[in-house]
Amino acid sequence: MLSYSSYILVALAAFSGTCHALSKYPGISGLPGIPGRDGLKGLPDSLASKHHNALAHLKHRLFQLEAVLALNGKIRKVGEKILASNGKKADFASALQSCEEAGGTLAAPRNEEENKAVMDIVKEYNQYAYLGIRKGETSGQVKYLDGMPLSYSNWHQHEPNGKGKEKCVEMYTDGTWNDKKCNMYRLTICEF
Ligand code: MMA
Ligand code: CA
C-alpha cells in the first residue's frame, strides 16, 4: 500500500524529471533530496526555472499543510520528525503495522526533546504508548527496530526489570519508560 507521503515523493520526483539526481544535490527548495536550480543541469534555463518555481510553490504548500495539521493537533513536529497517533490502542505488532502502512514506524524518542513530544501525545490521550524499541530475541539487549543499540533512554526507576518476559517498551504518562509484554493494548504513536 502506497502512503500519502510516497505519493508526494513520487509526484515531486516525476515533476523534477531528474529522478536519478534527487539525492545528489542539496536542493535550494529546502526539501532534502529535491534538486535546486543548480541541480537541474542540462535542462534549458526556461524549463529549469519553471521546475524551480514549481518546487518553491510545492514547498510553500507543504509548509501550509503542516501548519494546518499542527494547528488542528493532528501532528507534532520535533526536529526533522513528525509524530502522529491514530488514537488507537493495539498490541505491539499491530501498532507497528499501522505505522508502517502509513509510511512511518513506531515512535522512538532519540533525545529529551523527542521524548517530551511523544509524552505530550501520551498525556493528550491519557494512555500509555508502545515505543519503537524492543529487546533482541536472544541477547535481550534493548534496541531500536533497525537493530541499532539505544543511544538515549528514559527508564522509570527500577526499569527495565522484565528479564526475558518483557520484550517491548511502553511510555508512561510522565514520559518515563517501562519494559512490558508485547501483547498489551497500548496507544499507537508513529513517527514519519
Ligand atoms: C508490572 C509491569 C512491569 C513493571 C512493574 C512495575 C508488576 O509488573 O508493568 O513491567 O516493571 O509493574 O511495578
Ligand atoms: Ca518492566
Coordinates of C-alpha atoms and ligand atoms in Angstrom, one line a residue:
M1 CA 0.0 0.0 0.0
L2 CA 1.4 3.4 -1.0
S3 CA 1.3 6.0 1.7
Y4 CA 0.4 9.7 1.1
S5 CA 4.0 10.7 1.6
S6 CA 5.0 8.2 -1.1
Y7 CA 2.6 9.8 -3.5
I8 CA 4.0 13.2 -2.7
L9 CA 7.6 12.0 -3.3
V10 CA 6.6 10.2 -6.5
A11 CA 4.9 13.4 -7.7
L12 CA 7.9 15.5 -6.8
A13 CA 10.2 13.1 -8.5
A14 CA 8.1 12.8 -11.6
F15 CA 7.8 16.6 -11.8
S16 CA 11.5 17.3 -11.4
G17 CA 12.2 14.9 -14.2
T18 CA 15.6 14.1 -12.9
C19 CA 14.9 11.2 -10.6
H20 CA 18.5 10.0 -10.5
A21 CA 19.6 13.4 -9.3
L22 CA 17.2 13.5 -6.4
S23 CA 19.8 12.6 -3.7
K24 CA 22.7 14.3 -5.4
Y25 CA 22.0 18.0 -4.7
P26 CA 21.4 20.0 -1.6
G27 CA 18.2 21.4 -3.0
I28 CA 17.6 25.1 -2.6
S29 CA 13.9 24.4 -2.2
G30 CA 14.8 23.3 1.3
L31 CA 13.3 19.9 0.7
P32 CA 16.0 17.3 1.3
G33 CA 16.8 15.3 -1.8
I34 CA 14.9 17.7 -4.2
P35 CA 17.3 19.4 -6.6
G36 CA 17.5 23.1 -6.6
R37 CA 18.2 25.3 -9.6
D38 CA 21.8 24.1 -9.8
G39 CA 20.7 20.5 -9.7
L40 CA 18.8 20.9 -12.9
K41 CA 21.9 20.7 -15.0
G42 CA 21.5 20.0 -18.7
L43 CA 17.9 21.4 -18.8
P44 CA 17.2 24.6 -20.8
D45 CA 17.1 27.6 -18.4
S46 CA 13.4 28.2 -19.1
L47 CA 12.5 24.6 -18.0
A48 CA 14.8 24.7 -15.1
S49 CA 13.4 27.9 -13.7
K50 CA 9.8 26.5 -14.2
H51 CA 10.9 23.5 -12.1
H52 CA 12.5 25.8 -9.6
N53 CA 9.3 27.8 -9.3
A54 CA 7.1 24.7 -9.0
L55 CA 9.3 23.3 -6.3
A56 CA 9.2 26.5 -4.4
H57 CA 5.4 26.5 -4.7
L58 CA 5.2 22.9 -3.5
K59 CA 7.5 23.7 -0.6
H60 CA 5.2 26.6 0.4
R61 CA 2.1 24.4 0.1
L62 CA 3.6 21.6 2.2
F63 CA 4.6 24.2 4.8
Q64 CA 1.0 25.4 4.9
L65 CA -0.4 21.9 5.1
E66 CA 2.0 21.1 8.0
A67 CA 0.9 24.3 9.8
V68 CA -2.8 23.3 9.4
L69 CA -2.2 19.8 10.7
A70 CA -0.2 21.1 13.6
L71 CA -2.9 23.7 14.4
N72 CA -5.5 21.0 14.4
G73 CA -3.4 18.9 16.7
K74 CA -3.1 16.1 14.1
I75 CA 0.7 16.2 14.0
R76 CA 3.5 17.3 16.3
K77 CA 6.8 18.4 14.7
V78 CA 10.1 17.8 16.6
G79 CA 13.3 18.4 14.8
E80 CA 13.0 16.6 11.4
K81 CA 10.5 14.2 12.8
I82 CA 6.7 14.3 12.5
L83 CA 4.8 12.5 15.2
A84 CA 1.1 11.4 14.9
S85 CA -1.3 9.0 16.6
N86 CA -4.3 7.3 15.2
G87 CA -5.8 7.4 18.7
K88 CA -6.0 3.6 18.7
K89 CA -4.8 1.0 21.2
A90 CA -3.2 -2.1 19.9
D91 CA -0.6 -4.8 20.7
F92 CA 3.0 -4.1 19.6
A93 CA 2.9 -5.9 16.3
S94 CA -0.4 -4.3 15.2
A95 CA 0.7 -0.8 16.3
L96 CA 3.9 -1.2 14.3
Q97 CA 1.9 -2.5 11.3
S98 CA -0.4 0.6 11.4
C99 CA 2.6 2.9 11.4
E100 CA 4.3 1.1 8.6
E101 CA 1.2 1.0 6.4
A102 CA 1.1 4.8 6.9
G103 CA 4.7 5.1 5.6
G104 CA 6.2 5.6 9.1
T105 CA 7.2 3.5 12.1
L106 CA 6.5 3.4 15.8
A107 CA 7.9 6.5 17.5
A108 CA 11.3 6.0 19.2
P109 CA 12.5 9.1 21.1
R110 CA 16.2 9.7 20.4
N111 CA 16.6 12.6 22.8
E112 CA 14.9 14.6 25.6
E113 CA 13.1 16.9 23.1
E114 CA 11.6 13.9 21.2
N115 CA 10.7 12.2 24.4
K116 CA 8.8 15.2 25.6
A117 CA 6.9 15.4 22.2
V118 CA 5.9 11.7 22.5
M119 CA 4.9 12.3 26.1
D120 CA 2.7 15.2 25.1
I121 CA 0.7 12.8 22.9
V122 CA 0.6 10.1 25.7
K123 CA -0.8 12.8 28.0
E124 CA -3.3 14.1 25.5
Y125 CA -4.8 10.6 25.2
N126 CA -4.1 9.7 28.8
Q127 CA -2.9 6.3 27.5
Y128 CA 0.5 4.6 27.8
A129 CA 2.1 4.0 24.4
Y130 CA 4.4 1.4 22.9
L131 CA 7.7 2.8 21.7
G132 CA 9.6 1.7 18.6
I133 CA 12.1 -0.1 20.8
R134 CA 12.4 -3.8 21.8
K135 CA 14.7 -6.4 23.2
G136 CA 16.8 -8.6 21.0
E137 CA 15.4 -12.1 20.6
T138 CA 18.4 -13.9 22.1
S139 CA 20.6 -11.2 23.6
G140 CA 17.9 -9.4 25.4
Q141 CA 19.7 -6.2 24.5
V142 CA 17.4 -3.1 24.2
K143 CA 17.5 -1.9 20.6
Y144 CA 15.7 0.3 18.0
L145 CA 13.6 -1.6 15.5
D146 CA 16.5 -1.4 13.0
G147 CA 18.7 -3.3 15.4
M148 CA 20.9 -0.4 16.5
P149 CA 21.6 -0.1 20.2
L150 CA 19.8 2.6 22.2
S151 CA 21.5 6.0 22.2
Y152 CA 19.1 7.6 24.6
S153 CA 16.8 6.2 27.3
N154 CA 14.4 7.5 30.0
W155 CA 13.7 4.4 32.1
H156 CA 11.4 4.7 35.1
Q157 CA 13.2 3.9 38.4
H158 CA 14.0 0.2 38.7
E159 CA 13.3 -0.5 35.0
P160 CA 13.9 -2.4 32.8
N161 CA 13.1 -5.3 35.1
G162 CA 11.3 -7.8 32.8
K163 CA 14.3 -10.0 32.0
G164 CA 13.1 -12.5 29.4
K165 CA 9.4 -11.8 29.8
E166 CA 9.1 -8.2 28.8
K167 CA 10.4 -7.6 25.3
C168 CA 8.6 -4.4 24.4
V169 CA 8.8 -0.9 25.9
E170 CA 5.9 1.4 26.9
M171 CA 5.9 5.1 27.8
Y172 CA 4.1 6.2 31.0
T173 CA 2.2 9.5 31.2
D174 CA 5.2 11.1 32.9
G175 CA 7.4 10.3 29.9
T176 CA 9.4 7.5 31.7
W177 CA 9.8 4.1 30.1
N178 CA 8.9 0.5 31.3
D179 CA 9.8 -2.7 29.6
K180 CA 6.5 -4.6 29.1
K181 CA 5.0 -7.6 27.5
C182 CA 4.2 -7.1 23.8
N183 CA 0.6 -8.3 23.9
M184 CA -0.9 -5.4 25.8
Y185 CA -3.2 -2.8 24.3
R186 CA -1.3 0.5 24.1
L187 CA -1.7 3.8 22.3
T188 CA -0.2 3.8 18.7
I189 CA 2.1 6.7 18.1
C190 CA 4.0 6.8 14.8
E191 CA 7.0 8.9 13.6
F192 CA 7.5 10.0 10.0
Ligands
MMA1 C1 4.1 -4.5 36.4 C2 4.6 -4.4 34.9 C3 6.1 -4.4 34.9 C4 6.6 -3.2 35.7 C5 6.1 -3.3 37.1 C6 6.5 -2.1 37.9 C7 4.0 -6.0 38.2 O1 4.5 -5.7 36.9 O2 4.1 -3.3 34.3 O3 6.6 -4.2 33.6 O4 8.0 -3.2 35.7 O5 4.6 -3.4 37.1 O6 6.0 -2.2 39.2
CA2 CA 9.0 -3.7 33.4

